[in-house]
PDB file of C-alpha atoms in Angstrom:
ATOM      1  CA  MET A   1      11.029  49.732-136.313  1.00 56.00           C
ATOM      2  CA  SER A   2      12.530  46.838-135.138  1.00 68.00           C
ATOM      3  CA  LEU A   3      13.639  45.832-131.643  1.00 65.00           C
ATOM      4  CA  GLN A   4      17.526  45.718-132.601  1.00 68.00           C
ATOM      5  CA  GLN A   5      17.271  50.096-134.290  1.00 67.00           C
ATOM      6  CA  THR A   6      15.507  51.527-131.187  1.00 68.00           C
ATOM      7  CA  LEU A   7      18.272  50.185-129.065  1.00 62.00           C
ATOM      8  CA  LYS A   8      20.734  51.079-131.332  1.00 66.00           C
ATOM      9  CA  ASP A   9      19.672  54.780-131.877  1.00 67.00           C
ATOM     10  CA  LEU A  10      19.299  55.244-128.070  1.00 61.00           C
ATOM     11  CA  LEU A  11      22.794  53.888-127.761  1.00 60.00           C
ATOM     12  CA  GLU A  12      23.984  56.511-130.563  1.00 65.00           C
ATOM     13  CA  ALA A  13      21.564  59.408-128.813  1.00 63.00           C
ATOM     14  CA  SER A  14      22.731  58.675-125.167  1.00 61.00           C
ATOM     15  CA  LEU A  15      26.571  58.740-126.979  1.00 62.00           C
ATOM     16  CA  THR A  16      26.692  61.754-128.587  1.00 67.00           C
ATOM     17  CA  PRO A  17      26.880  64.633-127.067  1.00 64.00           C
ATOM     18  CA  SER A  18      23.529  66.827-126.344  1.00 66.00           C
ATOM     19  CA  PRO A  19      22.738  69.045-123.120  1.00 67.00           C
ATOM     20  CA  THR A  20      19.858  66.757-122.574  1.00 65.00           C
ATOM     21  CA  VAL A  21      22.551  63.623-121.818  1.00 57.00           C
ATOM     22  CA  ILE A  22      24.432  65.521-119.850  1.00 64.00           C
ATOM     23  CA  LEU A  23      21.497  67.058-117.864  1.00 69.00           C
ATOM     24  CA  PHE A  24      20.203  63.358-117.107  1.00 64.00           C
ATOM     25  CA  GLY A  25      24.046  62.162-116.680  1.00 64.00           C
ATOM     26  CA  LEU A  26      24.043  64.482-113.460  1.00 68.00           C
ATOM     27  CA  ALA A  27      20.625  64.033-112.117  1.00 68.00           C
ATOM     28  CA  PHE A  28      21.957  59.902-112.206  1.00 65.00           C
ATOM     29  CA  CYS A  29      25.058  60.779-110.713  1.00 73.00           C
ATOM     30  CA  LEU A  30      23.310  63.045-108.109  1.00 72.00           C
ATOM     31  CA  LEU A  31      20.456  60.967-107.271  1.00 70.00           C
ATOM     32  CA  ALA A  32      22.002  57.118-107.746  1.00 69.00           C
ATOM     33  CA  PRO A  33      24.075  56.978-104.115  1.00 72.00           C
ATOM     34  CA  ILE A  34      20.900  59.048-102.557  1.00 75.00           C
ATOM     35  CA  LEU A  35      18.239  56.504-103.626  1.00 72.00           C
ATOM     36  CA  LEU A  36      20.324  53.586-102.744  1.00 67.00           C
ATOM     37  CA  HIS A  37      20.755  55.231 -99.272  1.00 59.00           C
ATOM     38  CA  PHE A  38      17.523  55.449 -98.929  1.00 60.00           C
ATOM     39  CA  LEU A  39      17.079  51.562 -99.882  1.00 60.00           C
ATOM     40  CA  TYR A  40      19.782  49.783 -97.843  1.00 52.00           C
ATOM     41  CA  SER A  41      18.754  51.597 -94.764  1.00 48.00           C
ATOM     42  CA  THR A  42      14.777  51.115 -95.341  1.00 47.00           C
ATOM     43  CA  ALA A  43      16.217  46.894 -95.859  1.00 44.00           C
ATOM     44  CA  THR A  44      18.530  46.540 -92.736  1.00 40.00           C
ATOM     45  CA  PRO A  45      17.722  49.344 -89.619  1.00 42.00           C
ATOM     46  CA  TYR A  46      19.837  50.198 -87.497  1.00 41.00           C
ATOM     47  CA  THR A  47      18.585  48.379 -83.550  1.00 56.00           C
ATOM     48  CA  THR A  48      20.157  49.720 -80.401  1.00 78.00           C
ATOM     49  CA  LEU A  49      19.792  47.359 -77.388  1.00 87.00           C
ATOM     50  CA  PRO A  50      17.368  47.320 -75.419  1.00 91.00           C
ATOM     51  CA  SER A  51      18.240  48.969 -71.733  1.00 94.00           C
ATOM     52  CA  VAL A  52      17.922  48.985 -68.183  1.00 96.00           C
ATOM     53  CA  LEU A  53      18.455  52.100 -65.805  1.00 96.00           C
ATOM     54  CA  LEU A  54      20.194  51.654 -62.581  1.00 97.00           C
ATOM     55  CA  LEU A  55      19.680  54.356 -60.060  1.00 97.00           C
ATOM     56  CA  GLY A  56      19.937  54.896 -56.410  1.00 96.00           C
ATOM     57  CA  PRO A  57      21.701  57.472 -54.273  1.00 95.00           C
ATOM     58  CA  PRO A  58      25.406  57.168 -53.460  1.00 93.00           C
ATOM     59  CA  GLY A  59      27.398  54.240 -51.982  1.00 92.00           C
ATOM     60  CA  ALA A  60      24.582  51.993 -52.611  1.00 94.00           C
ATOM     61  CA  GLY A  61      26.291  49.558 -55.178  1.00 94.00           C
ATOM     62  CA  LYS A  62      25.581  50.529 -58.447  1.00 94.00           C
ATOM     63  CA  THR A  63      28.540  50.549 -59.793  1.00 92.00           C
ATOM     64  CA  ALA A  64      29.934  47.511 -57.667  1.00 92.00           C
ATOM     65  CA  LEU A  65      27.460  45.781 -59.110  1.00 94.00           C
ATOM     66  CA  THR A  66      28.074  46.334 -62.806  1.00 93.00           C
ATOM     67  CA  THR A  67      31.114  45.410 -62.240  1.00 91.00           C
ATOM     68  CA  LEU A  68      30.027  42.002 -61.155  1.00 92.00           C
ATOM     69  CA  PHE A  69      27.586  41.319 -63.826  1.00 92.00           C
ATOM     70  CA  GLU A  70      30.463  42.521 -66.125  1.00 89.00           C
ATOM     71  CA  ARG A  71      33.557  40.564 -64.858  1.00 85.00           C
ATOM     72  CA  GLY A  72      31.535  37.765 -63.341  1.00 74.00           C
ATOM     73  CA  PRO A  73      32.338  35.993 -59.632  1.00 62.00           C
ATOM     74  CA  LEU A  74      35.942  36.708 -59.295  1.00 54.00           C
ATOM     75  CA  ASP A  75      39.018  35.437 -56.586  1.00 51.00           C
ATOM     76  CA  LEU A  76      39.392  38.714 -54.842  1.00 50.00           C
ATOM     77  CA  PRO A  77      37.040  40.640 -53.289  1.00 55.00           C
ATOM     78  CA  LEU A  78      35.621  44.291 -55.721  1.00 53.00           C
ATOM     79  CA  ALA A  79      37.457  47.035 -55.955  1.00 53.00           C
ATOM     80  CA  LYS A  80      36.725  49.599 -54.119  1.00 57.00           C
ATOM     81  CA  THR A  81      34.258  51.871 -56.443  1.00 57.00           C
ATOM     82  CA  HIS A  82      34.094  55.693 -55.965  1.00 60.00           C
ATOM     83  CA  THR A  83      30.813  58.089 -56.736  1.00 62.00           C
ATOM     84  CA  SER A  84      30.031  57.947 -60.526  1.00 62.00           C
ATOM     85  CA  GLN A  85      30.692  61.886 -61.962  1.00 69.00           C
ATOM     86  CA  VAL A  86      28.612  60.408 -65.321  1.00 74.00           C
ATOM     87  CA  PRO A  87      26.383  57.469 -66.943  1.00 81.00           C
ATOM     88  CA  SER A  88      28.283  54.680 -68.360  1.00 86.00           C
ATOM     89  CA  SER A  89      26.795  51.389 -69.856  1.00 89.00           C
ATOM     90  CA  ILE A  90      27.986  47.811 -70.243  1.00 91.00           C
ATOM     91  CA  GLU A  91      26.589  45.277 -72.464  1.00 91.00           C
ATOM     92  CA  LEU A  92      25.556  42.266 -70.866  1.00 90.00           C
ATOM     93  CA  SER A  93      24.286  38.922 -72.267  1.00 87.00           C
ATOM     94  CA  ILE A  94      21.387  36.555 -71.132  1.00 86.00           C
ATOM     95  CA  ASN A  95      19.424  33.302 -72.120  1.00 80.00           C
ATOM     96  CA  SER A  96      16.683  34.049 -74.283  1.00 74.00           C
ATOM     97  CA  ASP A  97      15.654  30.389 -74.234  1.00 70.00           C
ATOM     98  CA  ASP A  98      15.097  30.475 -70.396  1.00 68.00           C
ATOM     99  CA  PRO A  99      16.288  33.867 -68.973  1.00 64.00           C
ATOM    100  CA  SER A 100      14.505  33.164 -65.775  1.00 60.00           C
ATOM    101  CA  SER A 101      16.928  30.767 -65.136  1.00 60.00           C
ATOM    102  CA  ALA A 102      20.169  31.717 -65.887  1.00 59.00           C
ATOM    103  CA  SER A 103      22.898  32.471 -64.006  1.00 69.00           C
ATOM    104  CA  TYR A 104      25.032  36.055 -64.978  1.00 70.00           C
ATOM    105  CA  LYS A 105      28.242  33.439 -63.650  1.00 64.00           C
ATOM    106  CA  THR A 106      27.132  31.086 -66.994  1.00 64.00           C
ATOM    107  CA  ASN A 107      29.302  30.944 -70.397  1.00 64.00           C
ATOM    108  CA  LEU A 108      26.260  31.685 -72.216  1.00 59.00           C
ATOM    109  CA  ASP A 109      28.798  30.219 -75.415  1.00 56.00           C
ATOM    110  CA  GLU A 110      30.241  27.132 -73.401  1.00 54.00           C
ATOM    111  CA  ALA A 111      26.710  26.381 -72.649  1.00 55.00           C
ATOM    112  CA  GLY A 112      25.222  26.314 -75.845  1.00 58.00           C
ATOM    113  CA  ALA A 113      22.820  28.909 -74.789  1.00 61.00           C
ATOM    114  CA  THR A 114      21.327  31.656 -77.471  1.00 71.00           C
ATOM    115  CA  ALA A 115      22.281  35.010 -76.233  1.00 75.00           C
ATOM    116  CA  LYS A 116      20.306  37.986 -76.077  1.00 83.00           C
ATOM    117  CA  LYS A 117      21.718  41.526 -75.257  1.00 88.00           C
ATOM    118  CA  PHE A 118      20.991  44.510 -73.110  1.00 92.00           C
ATOM    119  CA  LEU A 119      22.915  47.245 -71.560  1.00 93.00           C
ATOM    120  CA  LEU A 120      22.777  48.120 -68.312  1.00 94.00           C
ATOM    121  CA  VAL A 121      23.344  51.965 -67.695  1.00 93.00           C
ATOM    122  CA  ASP A 122      24.977  52.913 -64.646  1.00 93.00           C
ATOM    123  CA  THR A 123      24.268  56.739 -63.427  1.00 91.00           C
ATOM    124  CA  PRO A 124      25.429  59.190 -60.715  1.00 88.00           C
ATOM    125  CA  GLY A 125      23.601  59.151 -57.232  1.00 82.00           C
ATOM    126  CA  HIS A 126      24.426  62.492 -56.372  1.00 85.00           C
ATOM    127  CA  PRO A 127      21.712  64.971 -56.177  1.00 84.00           C
ATOM    128  CA  LYS A 128      23.170  67.524 -58.429  1.00 85.00           C
ATOM    129  CA  LEU A 129      23.369  65.047 -61.547  1.00 84.00           C
ATOM    130  CA  ARG A 130      19.595  63.134 -60.389  1.00 87.00           C
ATOM    131  CA  ALA A 131      17.594  65.239 -62.597  1.00 88.00           C
ATOM    132  CA  SER A 132      19.349  64.171 -65.941  1.00 86.00           C
ATOM    133  CA  SER A 133      18.878  60.333 -64.928  1.00 86.00           C
ATOM    134  CA  LEU A 134      15.293  61.542 -64.135  1.00 91.00           C
ATOM    135  CA  ALA A 135      14.824  63.367 -67.576  1.00 89.00           C
ATOM    136  CA  HIS A 136      15.426  59.613 -69.456  1.00 87.00           C
ATOM    137  CA  LEU A 137      11.966  58.567 -67.863  1.00 90.00           C
ATOM    138  CA  ASN A 138       9.737  61.083 -68.724  1.00 83.00           C
ATOM    139  CA  SER A 139       8.511  60.644 -71.949  1.00 79.00           C
ATOM    140  CA  ALA A 140       6.063  57.766 -73.310  1.00 76.00           C
ATOM    141  CA  GLU A 141       8.923  55.631 -74.559  1.00 80.00           C
ATOM    142  CA  PRO A 142      11.617  56.414 -72.537  1.00 85.00           C
ATOM    143  CA  THR A 143      14.546  55.989 -73.840  1.00 80.00           C
ATOM    144  CA  ILE A 144      18.749  56.896 -73.446  1.00 78.00           C
ATOM    145  CA  LYS A 145      20.488  59.266 -76.166  1.00 67.00           C
ATOM    146  CA  SER A 146      23.378  57.074 -78.024  1.00 53.00           C
ATOM    147  CA  SER A 147      25.905  59.507 -77.306  1.00 47.00           C
ATOM    148  CA  LEU A 148      25.553  57.709 -73.664  1.00 50.00           C
ATOM    149  CA  VAL A 149      25.085  54.299 -74.939  1.00 50.00           C
ATOM    150  CA  SER A 150      26.538  53.296 -78.308  1.00 47.00           C
ATOM    151  CA  ASP A 151      27.639  55.054 -80.797  1.00 49.00           C
ATOM    152  CA  GLY A 152      25.038  56.509 -83.859  1.00 51.00           C
ATOM    153  CA  GLY A 153      21.816  58.554 -84.171  1.00 54.00           C
ATOM    154  CA  ALA A 154      19.915  55.973 -82.973  1.00 66.00           C
ATOM    155  CA  LYS A 155      18.319  55.278 -78.554  1.00 80.00           C
ATOM    156  CA  SER A 156      18.192  53.051 -76.976  1.00 86.00           C
ATOM    157  CA  LYS A 157      14.609  51.887 -75.225  1.00 91.00           C
ATOM    158  CA  ILE A 158      14.367  51.414 -71.421  1.00 93.00           C
ATOM    159  CA  LYS A 159      12.956  48.298 -70.184  1.00 94.00           C
ATOM    160  CA  ALA A 160      13.270  48.577 -66.790  1.00 96.00           C
ATOM    161  CA  VAL A 161      13.866  50.706 -64.009  1.00 98.00           C
ATOM    162  CA  VAL A 162      16.883  48.803 -60.725  1.00 98.00           C
ATOM    163  CA  PHE A 163      16.581  51.223 -57.957  1.00 98.00           C
ATOM    164  CA  MET A 164      19.738  49.904 -55.599  1.00 98.00           C
ATOM    165  CA  VAL A 165      19.448  51.180 -51.599  1.00 98.00           C
ATOM    166  CA  ASP A 166      21.699  49.866 -48.918  1.00 97.00           C
ATOM    167  CA  ALA A 167      19.983  47.641 -46.462  1.00 97.00           C
ATOM    168  CA  ALA A 168      22.538  47.861 -43.857  1.00 95.00           C
ATOM    169  CA  ALA A 169      22.340  52.304 -43.625  1.00 95.00           C
ATOM    170  CA  LEU A 170      19.040  52.125 -44.003  1.00 95.00           C
ATOM    171  CA  ALA A 171      18.714  50.210 -41.017  1.00 88.00           C
ATOM    172  CA  ASP A 172      19.940  53.358 -38.898  1.00 83.00           C
ATOM    173  CA  GLY A 173      17.450  55.482 -40.336  1.00 79.00           C
ATOM    174  CA  ASP A 174      19.346  58.442 -40.936  1.00 87.00           C
ATOM    175  CA  ALA A 175      19.435  57.290 -44.514  1.00 93.00           C
ATOM    176  CA  LEU A 176      16.248  56.390 -45.095  1.00 96.00           C
ATOM    177  CA  PRO A 177      14.773  60.230 -45.869  1.00 96.00           C
ATOM    178  CA  SER A 178      17.096  61.314 -48.572  1.00 95.00           C
ATOM    179  CA  THR A 179      16.865  57.291 -50.124  1.00 97.00           C
ATOM    180  CA  ALA A 180      13.255  57.726 -50.061  1.00 97.00           C
ATOM    181  CA  GLU A 181      13.399  61.376 -51.285  1.00 96.00           C
ATOM    182  CA  TYR A 182      14.807  60.271 -55.004  1.00 97.00           C
ATOM    183  CA  LEU A 183      12.828  56.892 -55.009  1.00 98.00           C
ATOM    184  CA  TYR A 184       9.793  59.239 -54.480  1.00 97.00           C
ATOM    185  CA  ASP A 185      10.456  61.448 -57.539  1.00 96.00           C
ATOM    186  CA  VAL A 186      11.576  57.804 -59.456  1.00 97.00           C
ATOM    187  CA  LEU A 187       7.985  56.525 -59.257  1.00 97.00           C
ATOM    188  CA  LEU A 188       6.381  59.874 -59.224  1.00 96.00           C
ATOM    189  CA  THR A 189       8.463  60.920 -62.722  1.00 94.00           C
ATOM    190  CA  LEU A 190       6.820  57.003 -64.065  1.00 94.00           C
ATOM    191  CA  GLN A 191       3.592  58.049 -62.578  1.00 93.00           C
ATOM    192  CA  LYS A 192       3.562  61.228 -64.300  1.00 91.00           C
ATOM    193  CA  ARG A 193       4.777  59.871 -67.360  1.00 88.00           C
ATOM    194  CA  PHE A 194       1.411  57.567 -66.745  1.00 84.00           C
ATOM    195  CA  HIS A 195      -0.713  60.903 -67.385  1.00 76.00           C
ATOM    196  CA  SER A 196       0.631  62.363 -70.007  1.00 72.00           C
ATOM    197  CA  ARG A 197      -0.432  60.124 -72.263  1.00 66.00           C
ATOM    198  CA  ASN A 198      -1.694  61.004 -76.142  1.00 67.00           C
ATOM    199  CA  GLY A 199      -4.761  59.502 -76.775  1.00 63.00           C
ATOM    200  CA  SER A 200      -5.995  56.222 -75.369  1.00 63.00           C
ATOM    201  CA  ARG A 201      -3.478  53.897 -75.644  1.00 70.00           C
ATOM    202  CA  ALA A 202      -1.259  54.279 -72.677  1.00 71.00           C
ATOM    203  CA  PRO A 203       2.289  53.862 -72.226  1.00 78.00           C
ATOM    204  CA  ALA A 204       3.943  50.897 -71.910  1.00 81.00           C
ATOM    205  CA  SER A 205       4.035  49.398 -68.771  1.00 89.00           C
ATOM    206  CA  MET A 206       7.864  49.839 -66.605  1.00 94.00           C
ATOM    207  CA  PRO A 207       9.278  47.449 -63.716  1.00 97.00           C
ATOM    208  CA  VAL A 208      10.542  49.213 -61.153  1.00 98.00           C
ATOM    209  CA  LEU A 209      13.301  46.670 -58.835  1.00 98.00           C
ATOM    210  CA  VAL A 210      14.142  47.976 -55.662  1.00 99.00           C
ATOM    211  CA  ALA A 211      17.859  45.562 -54.877  1.00 98.00           C
ATOM    212  CA  ALA A 212      18.189  45.703 -50.938  1.00 98.00           C
ATOM    213  CA  ASN A 213      21.918  45.749 -51.332  1.00 97.00           C
ATOM    214  CA  LYS A 214      24.556  44.983 -48.970  1.00 95.00           C
ATOM    215  CA  LEU A 215      22.537  42.135 -47.209  1.00 96.00           C
ATOM    216  CA  ASP A 216      25.691  40.459 -46.232  1.00 93.00           C
ATOM    217  CA  LEU A 217      26.254  42.234 -43.834  1.00 94.00           C
ATOM    218  CA  PHE A 218      25.269  41.524 -39.836  1.00 93.00           C
ATOM    219  CA  THR A 219      23.369  45.123 -39.582  1.00 93.00           C
ATOM    220  CA  ALA A 220      21.273  44.907 -42.574  1.00 95.00           C
ATOM    221  CA  LEU A 221      17.719  45.156 -42.789  1.00 96.00           C
ATOM    222  CA  PRO A 222      15.749  42.097 -44.351  1.00 97.00           C
ATOM    223  CA  ALA A 223      14.186  42.957 -47.667  1.00 97.00           C
ATOM    224  CA  ALA A 224      10.407  42.677 -45.883  1.00 98.00           C
ATOM    225  CA  LEU A 225      11.424  45.720 -43.816  1.00 97.00           C
ATOM    226  CA  VAL A 226      13.240  47.509 -46.268  1.00 98.00           C
ATOM    227  CA  LYS A 227      10.145  47.266 -48.157  1.00 98.00           C
ATOM    228  CA  SER A 228       7.464  48.705 -45.203  1.00 97.00           C
ATOM    229  CA  ASN A 229       9.954  51.499 -44.038  1.00 97.00           C
ATOM    230  CA  LEU A 230      10.022  52.282 -47.590  1.00 97.00           C
ATOM    231  CA  GLU A 231       6.552  53.150 -48.027  1.00 97.00           C
ATOM    232  CA  ALA A 232       6.082  54.483 -44.475  1.00 96.00           C
ATOM    233  CA  GLU A 233       8.792  57.409 -44.962  1.00 96.00           C
ATOM    234  CA  LEU A 234       7.057  57.743 -49.052  1.00 96.00           C
ATOM    235  CA  GLY A 235       3.503  58.413 -46.904  1.00 95.00           C
ATOM    236  CA  ARG A 236       5.139  60.823 -44.760  1.00 95.00           C
ATOM    237  CA  ILE A 237       7.485  62.206 -48.133  1.00 95.00           C
ATOM    238  CA  ARG A 238       3.515  62.642 -49.781  1.00 94.00           C
ATOM    239  CA  ALA A 239       1.763  64.028 -46.555  1.00 92.00           C
ATOM    240  CA  ALA A 240       4.805  66.343 -46.277  1.00 92.00           C
ATOM    241  CA  ARG A 241       4.410  67.634 -49.906  1.00 88.00           C
ATOM    242  CA  SER A 242       0.486  67.820 -49.693  1.00 83.00           C
ATOM    243  CA  LYS A 243       0.197  70.096 -46.745  1.00 78.00           C
ATOM    244  CA  GLY A 244       3.268  71.930 -49.232  1.00 68.00           C
ATOM    245  CA  LEU A 245       1.280  73.134 -51.446  1.00 58.00           C
ATOM    246  CA  LEU A 246      -1.984  73.819 -49.506  1.00 49.00           C
ATOM    247  CA  ASP A 247       0.091  76.414 -47.502  1.00 52.00           C
ATOM    248  CA  SER A 248       1.192  78.335 -50.296  1.00 54.00           C
ATOM    249  CA  GLY A 249      -2.798  78.847 -51.308  1.00 50.00           C
ATOM    250  CA  VAL A 250      -3.539  75.355 -53.424  1.00 53.00           C
ATOM    251  CA  GLY A 251      -7.174  74.605 -52.176  1.00 51.00           C
ATOM    252  CA  GLN A 252      -8.384  71.248 -51.816  1.00 51.00           C
ATOM    253  CA  ASP A 253     -10.379  71.462 -55.665  1.00 52.00           C
ATOM    254  CA  ASP A 254      -6.967  72.756 -57.285  1.00 51.00           C
ATOM    255  CA  LEU A 255      -4.943  69.964 -55.769  1.00 48.00           C
ATOM    256  CA  ALA A 256      -7.891  67.282 -56.837  1.00 47.00           C
ATOM    257  CA  ALA A 257      -8.704  69.303 -60.003  1.00 43.00           C
ATOM    258  CA  GLY A 258      -4.627  69.962 -61.448  1.00 42.00           C
ATOM    259  CA  GLU A 259      -2.091  68.731 -59.116  1.00 47.00           C
ATOM    260  CA  GLU A 260      -2.214  64.595 -58.934  1.00 52.00           C
ATOM    261  CA  GLY A 261       0.443  64.503 -60.599  1.00 58.00           C
ATOM    262  CA  ASP A 262       2.605  65.650 -57.703  1.00 78.00           C
ATOM    263  CA  TRP A 263       0.435  63.158 -55.098  1.00 87.00           C
ATOM    264  CA  LEU A 264       1.946  59.550 -55.529  1.00 92.00           C
ATOM    265  CA  GLY A 265      -0.312  56.765 -55.699  1.00 88.00           C
ATOM    266  CA  GLY A 266      -3.766  55.750 -55.022  1.00 79.00           C
ATOM    267  CA  ASP A 267      -6.169  59.373 -54.703  1.00 70.00           C
ATOM    268  CA  GLY A 268      -7.629  59.385 -50.739  1.00 67.00           C
ATOM    269  CA  SER A 269      -4.975  56.513 -49.620  1.00 72.00           C
ATOM    270  CA  GLU A 270      -4.185  56.995 -45.873  1.00 79.00           C
ATOM    271  CA  LYS A 271      -0.829  55.240 -46.184  1.00 91.00           C
ATOM    272  CA  PHE A 272       1.697  54.526 -49.087  1.00 94.00           C
ATOM    273  CA  SER A 273       2.288  51.170 -50.812  1.00 95.00           C
ATOM    274  CA  PHE A 274       3.884  49.836 -53.682  1.00 97.00           C
ATOM    275  CA  ALA A 275       0.961  47.781 -54.661  1.00 95.00           C
ATOM    276  CA  GLN A 276      -0.990  51.575 -55.706  1.00 94.00           C
ATOM    277  CA  MET A 277       1.447  52.203 -58.200  1.00 95.00           C
ATOM    278  CA  MET A 278       0.394  49.048 -60.029  1.00 94.00           C
ATOM    279  CA  GLU A 279      -2.880  52.150 -60.934  1.00 91.00           C
ATOM    280  CA  PHE A 280      -0.017  53.523 -63.158  1.00 92.00           C
ATOM    281  CA  ASP A 281       1.548  50.543 -65.211  1.00 93.00           C
ATOM    282  CA  VAL A 282       4.544  50.199 -62.607  1.00 96.00           C
ATOM    283  CA  ASP A 283       4.974  47.306 -60.928  1.00 97.00           C
ATOM    284  CA  VAL A 284       7.372  47.362 -58.458  1.00 98.00           C
ATOM    285  CA  ASP A 285       9.135  44.522 -56.263  1.00 98.00           C
ATOM    286  CA  VAL A 286      11.396  44.804 -52.894  1.00 98.00           C
ATOM    287  CA  ILE A 287      13.982  42.018 -53.402  1.00 98.00           C
ATOM    288  CA  GLY A 288      17.529  41.340 -50.925  1.00 97.00           C
ATOM    289  CA  GLY A 289      20.551  40.505 -52.082  1.00 96.00           C
ATOM    290  CA  SER A 290      24.524  41.974 -52.889  1.00 95.00           C
ATOM    291  CA  VAL A 291      27.051  42.423 -54.468  1.00 93.00           C
ATOM    292  CA  THR A 292      29.983  41.466 -52.828  1.00 89.00           C
ATOM    293  CA  GLY A 293      30.496  38.599 -49.474  1.00 82.00           C
ATOM    294  CA  ASP A 294      28.551  35.383 -48.155  1.00 83.00           C
ATOM    295  CA  GLY A 295      24.875  36.961 -48.470  1.00 82.00           C
ATOM    296  CA  PRO A 296      22.592  35.621 -50.893  1.00 88.00           C
ATOM    297  CA  GLY A 297      24.395  36.966 -53.546  1.00 91.00           C
ATOM    298  CA  ALA A 298      23.098  39.144 -56.992  1.00 93.00           C
ATOM    299  CA  GLU A 299      21.205  35.991 -58.693  1.00 93.00           C
ATOM    300  CA  LYS A 300      17.707  36.666 -57.902  1.00 95.00           C
ATOM    301  CA  TRP A 301      18.116  40.295 -59.318  1.00 96.00           C
ATOM    302  CA  TRP A 302      20.118  38.949 -62.198  1.00 94.00           C
ATOM    303  CA  LYS A 303      16.963  36.613 -63.067  1.00 94.00           C
ATOM    304  CA  TRP A 304      14.614  39.708 -62.147  1.00 96.00           C
ATOM    305  CA  ILE A 305      16.050  41.672 -64.874  1.00 95.00           C
ATOM    306  CA  GLY A 306      16.091  38.944 -67.545  1.00 92.00           C
ATOM    307  CA  GLU A 307      12.805  38.280 -67.095  1.00 92.00           C
ATOM    308  CA  ARG A 308      12.065  42.063 -68.541  1.00 92.00           C
ATOM    309  CA  VAL A 309      14.082  42.601 -71.547  1.00 88.00           C
TER     310      VAL A 309
END
């Protein structure tokens, strides 16, 4: 039988009403869209932008910083902000050719630079709303749910954490305990994330920037003093929490065996320092700056973020 005759017979069979032809037709109509969707989604996967999580107590300047990065330099002073109640995000762009040299003030289109986009997620600083922010850092690969940052079903991977503090408020000492308490919880969450790894593969490192804001004010502490004061207060919090466990009946052996996740930093160290967090792949930098006024500005913070996204 010739090929031409075979094709003719197949065509006639397909045009002849029969249960077999009907079943094949229905199967094709039902399965073809599913197959095409699978092939398309596999060939062109939807990806989301990386995120930088912005944390800190109320009044530290998180929302003001978000506004500054979004709008660039303003002729008029930044509008007075209010305490955030829900997370919010903005899309920003850095120079992917040289992230550390670019400024948030630079128009990348006019400069002819290649833009790399990321999301800056501003979170509420109120103590009652912090748990949801910390929950994003628990997993080995921290992500932000798409309902917070974008439409669709994907998640955005958190590449870095910026913890903003008010360097002027820390000078009088009243704000230091509450600020350090929040920072302690952030660092402890990242440390526990390291301990909860599965197998021999460690979670990806998580850089943390402690952004000492409001250095344009005369009463503000310089970044070096912000760092030392926070380290000292974190050490006091660590000692107090450890004593609380012992007073509740947890023995020294139990504390060493099962409660090491509640001890921030290196074991056996009398004084706490941010350098101890390197043991858990958490690199902490303290950099001063200012959102408003004639201070050092926000350039160093922007460059720090650009090098890590």
